[in-house]
Amino acid sequence: MLVFLPFTSVVIGMFLSLVFSKRILKPINDLIHATKEVTRGNFDIRVEMTDESNELNDLIYSFNHMVKELGSIEMFRNDFINNFSHEFKTPIVSIKGFAKQLQKDDLSKEQRKEFTDIIISESNRLTHMSSNILLLNKYENQEIISSQTRFSLDEGIRNVLVVLEKEWSQKELTLDLILDEIDYTGNEEMLSQVWMNLITNGIKYSEEYGILTIRCYEEENRVMVQITDYGIGMSEETASHIFEKFYQGDLAHKSQGNGLGLSIVKRILELCGGTIKVESVFGKGTTFLVSLPKGSKAKSG
Ligand code: ADP
C-alpha cells in the first residue's frame, strides 16, 4: 500500500497541472494570438471568455471591447500599432511565464502567492491600459462637450485627493493646498479626469515624505490650476515628448504607467478650450499649469 502512495501523488500532481495548464494557459495563448492578429490589422478577432469570473476574464472582456471600438473607427496608424503591440505584449508574455511557473509541482505556498500576485497585477495593468485607450479614443472622436453643468472646481480637486488618499498617505506626502472657491461651467467628469491624471503623476513621481502643492485661482477671466511636486523631475528632452501617446520617460518605465495619462489630459483640455504647460527640473520636481476659459469656450452639445 505504502509503495503506491508516491505513485498516486505523482499521478494526481500530473492531473492537476494538466487541468491547471488548460484553464490558465489557453485564454492567455488565445490573447497572444489575438494581439498578433490585431497588429496585422484584423479587428474582427475576438477572444472567447472563460466560465470563471476573475481578472483574466475582465481582461478578455476589455480586450474584445477595445478591439471592437478600434475596428469601428480605424484609429490605428503605424506608430500606434508598434507602441500598442509592445505595451500589450510585454505583460502578456510575463503572465504566460508566471502561469507556466505555477504549473511546477514543487512550489512553496509563498512562491505560488508571489506568482499569482504578479499575474493579477499584470492583468490589472492591461485592463487599465485598455480603459485608457478607450477613453482617449472617445475624446479624440468627440468635438463637443456634452452634459455641461455648473459645479465647484475646487471641490472637484478635493474629491480627487480623497479618492487618492491611499496613494499619497502611503508615501507620507504633505499636501499644501490653496484652493480658491471657483464656480465653473463644464463637464465635471472630464475635468475630474484631468486632476486625477495630473495628481496621480505628482504622487507617483514624488519621493517619500515629499510635498505636493496644488493651487487654483482665477486670473483675468481664466481659471488657473497649478500642480507641483518635488520629485524626480524631467530633462528638457523628456518634457518635450510627454504629451505623445505611449511616451514614457526613462526613469518612469519602472513605475506602473502606460504613457497615455497626459495624452488624455491634453485632449480633454483642448475640448474645453484650455491649455497646459509644464515646467520641470531634472531631479528637482515638476509643475503643471492648466489654464481654462472661465466663460465656457468649449463647444457644447
Ligand atoms: P504614465 O502613465 O507613464 O505616467 P503619462 O502620460 O501620465 O504616462 O506621463 C508620460 C511621462 O511623462 C511619464 O512616463 C513621465 O516620464 C513623465 N511625467 C509625467 N508627469 C510627471 C511628473 N509629475 N514628474 C516627472 N515626470 C513626469
Coordinates of N, CA and C in Angstrom, one line a residue, residues 68-229:
K68 N -13.1 45.9 -30.7 CA -14.3 46.3 -31.5 C -14.3 47.8 -31.7
E69 N -14.0 48.6 -30.7 CA -14.0 50.0 -30.9 C -13.0 50.5 -31.9
L70 N -11.8 49.8 -31.7 CA -10.7 50.2 -32.6 C -11.0 49.9 -34.1
G71 N -11.7 48.8 -34.3 CA -12.1 48.3 -35.6 C -13.0 49.3 -36.2
S72 N -14.0 49.8 -35.4 CA -15.0 50.6 -36.0 C -14.5 52.0 -36.4
I73 N -13.5 52.5 -35.8 CA -13.0 53.9 -36.1 C -11.7 53.9 -36.8
E74 N -11.1 52.7 -37.0 CA -9.8 52.6 -37.6 C -8.7 53.7 -37.1
M75 N -8.5 53.7 -35.8 CA -7.6 54.7 -35.3 C -6.2 54.2 -35.4
F76 N -6.0 53.0 -35.9 CA -4.6 52.5 -35.9 C -3.7 53.2 -37.0
R77 N -2.6 53.7 -36.6 CA -1.6 54.1 -37.5 C -0.3 53.4 -37.2
N78 N 0.7 53.5 -38.1 CA 1.9 52.7 -37.9 C 2.6 52.8 -36.5
D79 N 2.8 54.0 -36.1 CA 3.4 54.3 -34.8 C 2.6 53.7 -33.7
F80 N 1.3 53.9 -33.8 CA 0.4 53.5 -32.8 C 0.5 52.0 -32.6
I81 N 0.5 51.3 -33.8 CA 0.4 49.8 -33.8 C 1.7 49.3 -33.1
N82 N 2.8 49.9 -33.4 CA 4.1 49.4 -32.8 C 4.1 49.6 -31.3
N83 N 3.7 50.8 -30.8 CA 3.6 51.1 -29.4 C 2.6 50.2 -28.7
F84 N 1.5 50.1 -29.3 CA 0.4 49.3 -28.7 C 0.8 47.9 -28.6
S85 N 1.4 47.3 -29.6 CA 1.7 45.9 -29.5 C 2.8 45.6 -28.5
H86 N 3.7 46.6 -28.4 CA 4.8 46.4 -27.4 C 4.2 46.5 -26.0
E87 N 3.4 47.5 -25.8 CA 2.8 47.7 -24.4 C 1.9 46.6 -24.0
F88 N 1.2 46.0 -25.0 CA 0.3 44.9 -24.7 C 1.0 43.6 -24.6
K89 N 2.0 43.4 -25.4 CA 2.6 42.1 -25.5 C 3.5 41.8 -24.2
T90 N 4.2 42.9 -23.8 CA 5.1 42.6 -22.7 C 4.4 42.0 -21.4
P91 N 3.3 42.6 -20.9 CA 2.7 42.0 -19.8 C 2.1 40.6 -20.1
I92 N 1.6 40.4 -21.3 CA 1.0 39.1 -21.6 C 2.1 38.0 -21.6
V93 N 3.3 38.4 -22.1 CA 4.4 37.4 -22.1 C 4.8 37.1 -20.6
S94 N 4.8 38.2 -19.8 CA 5.1 38.0 -18.4 C 4.0 37.1 -17.7
I95 N 2.8 37.3 -18.0 CA 1.7 36.5 -17.4 C 1.9 35.0 -17.8
K96 N 2.2 34.8 -19.1 CA 2.4 33.5 -19.6 C 3.5 32.8 -18.8
G97 N 4.6 33.5 -18.7 CA 5.8 33.0 -18.0 C 5.5 32.6 -16.6
F98 N 4.8 33.4 -15.8 CA 4.5 33.1 -14.5 C 3.4 32.0 -14.3
A99 N 2.5 32.0 -15.3 CA 1.5 30.9 -15.3 C 2.2 29.6 -15.5
K100 N 3.2 29.5 -16.4 CA 4.0 28.3 -16.6 C 4.7 27.9 -15.3
Q101 N 5.3 28.9 -14.6 CA 5.9 28.6 -13.4 C 5.0 27.9 -12.4
L102 N 3.7 28.4 -12.4 CA 2.8 27.9 -11.5 C 2.4 26.4 -11.7
Q103 N 2.8 25.9 -12.9 CA 2.5 24.5 -13.2 C 3.4 23.6 -12.5
K104 N 4.5 24.1 -12.0 CA 5.5 23.2 -11.3 C 4.9 22.7 -10.0
D105 N 5.2 21.4 -9.7 CA 4.7 20.8 -8.5 C 5.4 21.2 -7.2
D106 N 6.7 21.6 -7.4 CA 7.4 21.8 -6.1 C 7.5 23.2 -5.7
L107 N 6.4 23.9 -5.8 CA 6.4 25.3 -5.4 C 5.9 25.5 -4.0
S108 N 6.5 26.4 -3.3 CA 6.1 26.7 -1.9 C 4.8 27.5 -2.0
K109 N 4.1 27.6 -0.9 CA 2.9 28.4 -0.8 C 3.2 29.9 -1.1
E110 N 4.4 30.4 -0.6 CA 4.8 31.7 -0.8 C 5.1 32.0 -2.3
Q111 N 5.8 31.1 -3.0 CA 6.1 31.3 -4.4 C 4.8 31.3 -5.2
R112 N 3.9 30.4 -4.8 CA 2.6 30.4 -5.6 C 1.9 31.7 -5.4
K113 N 1.9 32.3 -4.2 CA 1.2 33.5 -4.0 C 1.9 34.6 -4.8
E114 N 3.3 34.6 -4.7 CA 4.0 35.7 -5.4 C 3.7 35.7 -6.9
F115 N 3.7 34.5 -7.5 CA 3.5 34.4 -9.0 C 2.0 34.8 -9.3
T116 N 1.1 34.4 -8.4 CA -0.3 34.7 -8.7 C -0.5 36.2 -8.6
D117 N 0.2 36.8 -7.6 CA 0.1 38.3 -7.4 C 0.6 39.0 -8.7
I118 N 1.7 38.5 -9.2 CA 2.2 39.2 -10.4 C 1.2 39.1 -11.6
I119 N 0.6 37.9 -11.7 CA -0.3 37.7 -12.8 C -1.5 38.7 -12.6
I120 N -2.0 38.8 -11.4 CA -3.1 39.7 -11.1 C -2.7 41.1 -11.5
S121 N -1.5 41.5 -11.0 CA -1.1 42.9 -11.2 C -0.9 43.2 -12.7
E122 N -0.3 42.3 -13.4 CA -0.1 42.5 -14.9 C -1.4 42.5 -15.6
S123 N -2.4 41.7 -15.2 CA -3.7 41.7 -15.8 C -4.4 43.1 -15.5
N124 N -4.2 43.6 -14.3 CA -4.8 44.9 -13.9 C -4.2 46.0 -14.8
R125 N -2.9 45.8 -15.0 CA -2.2 46.9 -15.8 C -2.8 46.9 -17.3
L126 N -3.0 45.7 -17.8 CA -3.6 45.6 -19.1 C -5.0 46.1 -19.2
T127 N -5.8 45.8 -18.1 CA -7.2 46.3 -18.1 C -7.1 47.8 -18.0
H128 N -6.2 48.4 -17.2 CA -6.1 49.8 -17.1 C -5.7 50.5 -18.4
M129 N -4.8 49.8 -19.1 CA -4.4 50.3 -20.4 C -5.5 50.3 -21.4
S130 N -6.3 49.2 -21.5 CA -7.4 49.1 -22.4 C -8.4 50.3 -22.1
S131 N -8.7 50.5 -20.8 CA -9.6 51.6 -20.4 C -9.1 52.9 -20.9
N132 N -7.8 53.1 -20.7 CA -7.2 54.4 -21.2 C -7.3 54.6 -22.7
I133 N -7.0 53.5 -23.4 CA -7.1 53.6 -24.9 C -8.5 54.0 -25.3
L134 N -9.5 53.3 -24.6 CA -10.9 53.6 -25.0 C -11.3 55.0 -24.7
L135 N -10.8 55.5 -23.5 CA -11.1 56.9 -23.1 C -10.5 57.9 -24.1
L136 N -9.3 57.7 -24.4 CA -8.6 58.6 -25.4 C -9.3 58.6 -26.7
N137 N -9.6 57.4 -27.1 CA -10.3 57.2 -28.4 C -11.6 57.9 -28.4
K138 N -12.3 57.8 -27.2 CA -13.6 58.5 -27.1 C -13.5 60.0 -27.3
Y139 N -12.5 60.6 -26.5 CA -12.3 62.0 -26.6 C -11.7 62.5 -27.9
E140 N -10.9 61.7 -28.5 CA -10.4 62.1 -29.8 C -11.5 62.2 -30.9
N141 N -12.5 61.4 -30.7 CA -13.6 61.4 -31.7 C -14.7 62.3 -31.3
Q142 N -14.5 63.1 -30.3 CA -15.6 63.9 -29.8 C -15.2 65.4 -30.1
E143 N -16.1 66.1 -30.6 CA -15.8 67.5 -30.9 C -16.5 68.5 -30.0
I144 N -17.6 68.0 -29.3 CA -18.4 68.9 -28.5 C -18.4 68.3 -27.0
I145 N -18.6 69.2 -26.1 CA -18.7 68.7 -24.7 C -20.1 68.6 -24.3
S146 N -20.6 67.4 -24.0 CA -22.0 67.2 -23.5 C -22.0 67.3 -22.0
S147 N -23.3 67.2 -21.5 CA -23.5 67.2 -20.1 C -22.8 68.3 -19.3
Q148 N -22.9 69.6 -19.7 CA -22.2 70.6 -19.0 C -23.1 71.1 -17.9
T149 N -22.5 71.2 -16.7 CA -23.2 71.7 -15.5 C -22.4 72.8 -14.8
R150 N -23.0 73.5 -13.9 CA -22.2 74.4 -13.1 C -21.8 73.7 -11.8
F151 N -20.5 73.7 -11.5 CA -20.1 73.0 -10.3 C -18.9 73.7 -9.7
S152 N -18.5 73.2 -8.5 CA -17.4 73.8 -7.8 C -16.1 73.1 -8.2
L153 N -15.2 73.9 -8.9 CA -14.0 73.3 -9.4 C -13.0 72.9 -8.2
D154 N -13.0 73.7 -7.2 CA -12.1 73.4 -6.1 C -12.5 72.2 -5.4
E155 N -13.9 72.0 -5.3 CA -14.4 70.8 -4.6 C -14.0 69.5 -5.5
G156 N -14.1 69.7 -6.8 CA -13.7 68.6 -7.7 C -12.2 68.1 -7.4
I157 N -11.4 69.1 -7.2 CA -9.9 68.8 -6.9 C -9.9 68.0 -5.5
R158 N -10.6 68.6 -4.5 CA -10.6 67.9 -3.2 C -11.1 66.5 -3.3
N159 N -12.1 66.3 -4.1 CA -12.7 64.9 -4.2 C -11.7 63.9 -4.8
V160 N -10.9 64.4 -5.8 CA -9.9 63.6 -6.4 C -8.8 63.2 -5.3
L161 N -8.5 64.2 -4.4 CA -7.5 63.9 -3.4 C -8.0 62.9 -2.4
V162 N -9.3 62.9 -2.2 CA -9.9 61.9 -1.3 C -9.8 60.5 -1.9
V163 N -10.1 60.5 -3.2 CA -10.0 59.2 -3.9 C -8.6 58.6 -3.8
L164 N -7.6 59.6 -3.9 CA -6.2 59.1 -4.0 C -5.5 59.1 -2.6
E165 N -6.3 59.2 -1.6 CA -5.7 59.3 -0.2 C -4.8 58.1 0.1
K166 N -5.1 56.9 -0.3 CA -4.3 55.8 0.0 C -2.9 56.0 -0.6
E167 N -2.9 56.5 -1.9 CA -1.6 56.7 -2.6 C -0.7 57.7 -1.9
W168 N -1.3 58.9 -1.6 CA -0.4 60.0 -1.1 C -0.1 59.7 0.4
S169 N -1.0 59.0 1.1 CA -0.6 58.8 2.5 C 0.4 57.6 2.6
Q170 N 0.3 56.7 1.7 CA 1.4 55.6 1.7 C 2.8 56.2 1.6
K171 N 2.9 57.2 0.7 CA 4.2 57.9 0.5 C 4.5 59.0 1.6
E172 N 3.5 59.1 2.5 CA 3.6 60.1 3.6 C 3.9 61.5 3.0
L173 N 3.1 61.8 1.9 CA 3.3 63.2 1.3 C 2.5 64.2 2.1
T174 N 3.0 65.4 2.1 CA 2.3 66.5 2.7 C 1.6 67.3 1.6
L175 N 0.3 67.6 1.8 CA -0.4 68.3 0.8 C -0.4 69.8 1.2
D176 N 0.0 70.6 0.3 CA 0.0 72.1 0.5 C -1.1 72.6 -0.5
L177 N -2.3 72.9 0.1 CA -3.4 73.3 -0.8 C -3.8 74.8 -0.5
I178 N -3.9 75.5 -1.6 CA -4.7 76.8 -1.5 C -5.6 76.8 -2.7
L179 N -6.9 76.4 -2.4 CA -7.9 76.3 -3.4 C -8.9 77.3 -3.3
D180 N -8.9 78.4 -4.1 CA -9.9 79.4 -4.1 C -11.3 78.8 -4.5
E181 N -12.3 79.4 -4.0 CA -13.7 78.9 -4.4 C -13.9 79.3 -5.9
I182 N -14.2 78.3 -6.7 CA -14.4 78.6 -8.1 C -15.6 77.9 -8.7
D183 N -16.6 78.7 -9.1 CA -17.7 78.1 -9.8 C -17.4 78.0 -11.3
Y184 N -17.6 76.8 -11.8 CA -17.1 76.6 -13.2 C -18.3 75.9 -14.0
T185 N -18.4 76.2 -15.2 CA -19.4 75.5 -16.0 C -18.7 74.7 -17.1
G186 N -19.0 73.4 -17.0 CA -18.3 72.4 -18.0 C -18.7 71.0 -17.7
N187 N -17.9 70.1 -18.2 CA -18.2 68.7 -17.9 C -17.4 68.2 -16.7
E188 N -18.1 68.0 -15.6 CA -17.4 67.7 -14.3 C -16.5 66.5 -14.4
E189 N -17.1 65.4 -15.0 CA -16.3 64.2 -15.1 C -15.0 64.3 -15.9
M190 N -15.1 65.0 -17.0 CA -13.9 65.2 -17.8 C -12.8 66.0 -17.0
L191 N -13.2 67.0 -16.3 CA -12.2 67.8 -15.6 C -11.7 67.0 -14.4
S192 N -12.5 66.2 -13.8 CA -12.1 65.3 -12.7 C -11.0 64.4 -13.2
Q193 N -11.1 63.9 -14.5 CA -10.1 63.0 -15.1 C -8.8 63.7 -15.2
V194 N -8.9 65.0 -15.6 CA -7.6 65.8 -15.7 C -6.9 65.9 -14.4
W195 N -7.6 66.3 -13.3 CA -7.0 66.4 -12.0 C -6.5 65.0 -11.5
M196 N -7.3 64.0 -11.8 CA -6.9 62.6 -11.4 C -5.5 62.2 -12.1
N197 N -5.4 62.4 -13.4 CA -4.2 62.0 -14.0 C -3.0 62.9 -13.6
L198 N -3.2 64.2 -13.4 CA -2.0 65.1 -13.0 C -1.6 64.8 -11.6
I199 N -2.6 64.6 -10.7 CA -2.3 64.4 -9.3 C -1.7 63.0 -9.1
T200 N -2.2 62.0 -9.8 CA -1.6 60.7 -9.8 C -0.1 60.7 -10.1
N201 N 0.2 61.4 -11.2 CA 1.6 61.6 -11.6 C 2.4 62.3 -10.5
G202 N 1.8 63.4 -10.0 CA 2.5 64.1 -8.9 C 2.9 63.2 -7.8
I203 N 2.0 62.3 -7.4 CA 2.2 61.4 -6.3 C 3.3 60.3 -6.8
K204 N 3.0 59.8 -8.0 CA 3.8 58.7 -8.5 C 5.3 59.1 -8.6
Y205 N 5.5 60.3 -9.0 CA 6.9 60.7 -9.3 C 7.5 61.5 -8.1
S206 N 6.8 61.5 -7.0 CA 7.4 62.2 -5.8 C 8.2 61.2 -5.0
E207 N 9.1 61.7 -4.2 CA 9.9 60.8 -3.3 C 9.0 60.7 -2.0
E208 N 9.3 59.8 -1.2 CA 8.6 59.7 0.1 C 8.8 60.9 0.9
Y209 N 7.9 61.3 1.7 CA 7.9 62.5 2.6 C 8.0 63.8 1.8
G210 N 7.6 63.7 0.5 CA 7.7 64.9 -0.3 C 6.5 65.8 0.0
I211 N 6.4 66.9 -0.8 CA 5.3 67.9 -0.7 C 4.6 67.9 -2.1
L212 N 3.3 68.0 -2.0 CA 2.5 68.1 -3.3 C 1.8 69.5 -3.1
T213 N 2.1 70.4 -4.0 CA 1.4 71.7 -3.9 C 0.4 71.9 -4.9
I214 N -0.8 72.3 -4.5 CA -1.9 72.5 -5.5 C -2.6 73.8 -5.3
R215 N -2.7 74.6 -6.3 CA -3.3 75.9 -6.2 C -4.4 76.0 -7.3
C216 N -5.5 76.7 -6.9 CA -6.4 77.0 -8.0 C -6.9 78.4 -7.7
Y217 N -7.0 79.3 -8.8 CA -7.4 80.7 -8.6 C -7.9 81.2 -10.0
E218 N -8.5 82.4 -9.9 CA -9.0 83.0 -11.1 C -8.1 84.1 -11.5
E219 N -7.8 84.3 -12.8 CA -6.9 85.3 -13.3 C -7.5 85.8 -14.6
E220 N -7.9 87.0 -14.7 CA -8.5 87.6 -15.9 C -9.4 86.7 -16.7
N221 N -10.5 86.4 -16.0 CA -11.5 85.6 -16.7 C -11.0 84.2 -17.1
R222 N -9.9 83.7 -16.5 CA -9.5 82.3 -16.7 C -9.3 81.7 -15.4
V223 N -9.5 80.3 -15.4 CA -9.2 79.5 -14.2 C -7.9 78.9 -14.3
M224 N -7.0 79.1 -13.3 CA -5.7 78.5 -13.3 C -5.6 77.4 -12.2
V225 N -5.0 76.3 -12.6 CA -4.7 75.2 -11.7 C -3.3 74.8 -11.8
Q226 N -2.6 74.9 -10.7 CA -1.2 74.6 -10.7 C -0.9 73.4 -9.8
I227 N -0.2 72.4 -10.3 CA 0.1 71.2 -9.5 C 1.6 71.0 -9.5
T228 N 2.2 71.1 -8.4 CA 3.7 71.0 -8.3 C 4.1 69.8 -7.4
D229 N 5.1 69.0 -7.9 CA 5.7 68.0 -7.0 C 7.2 68.3 -7.0

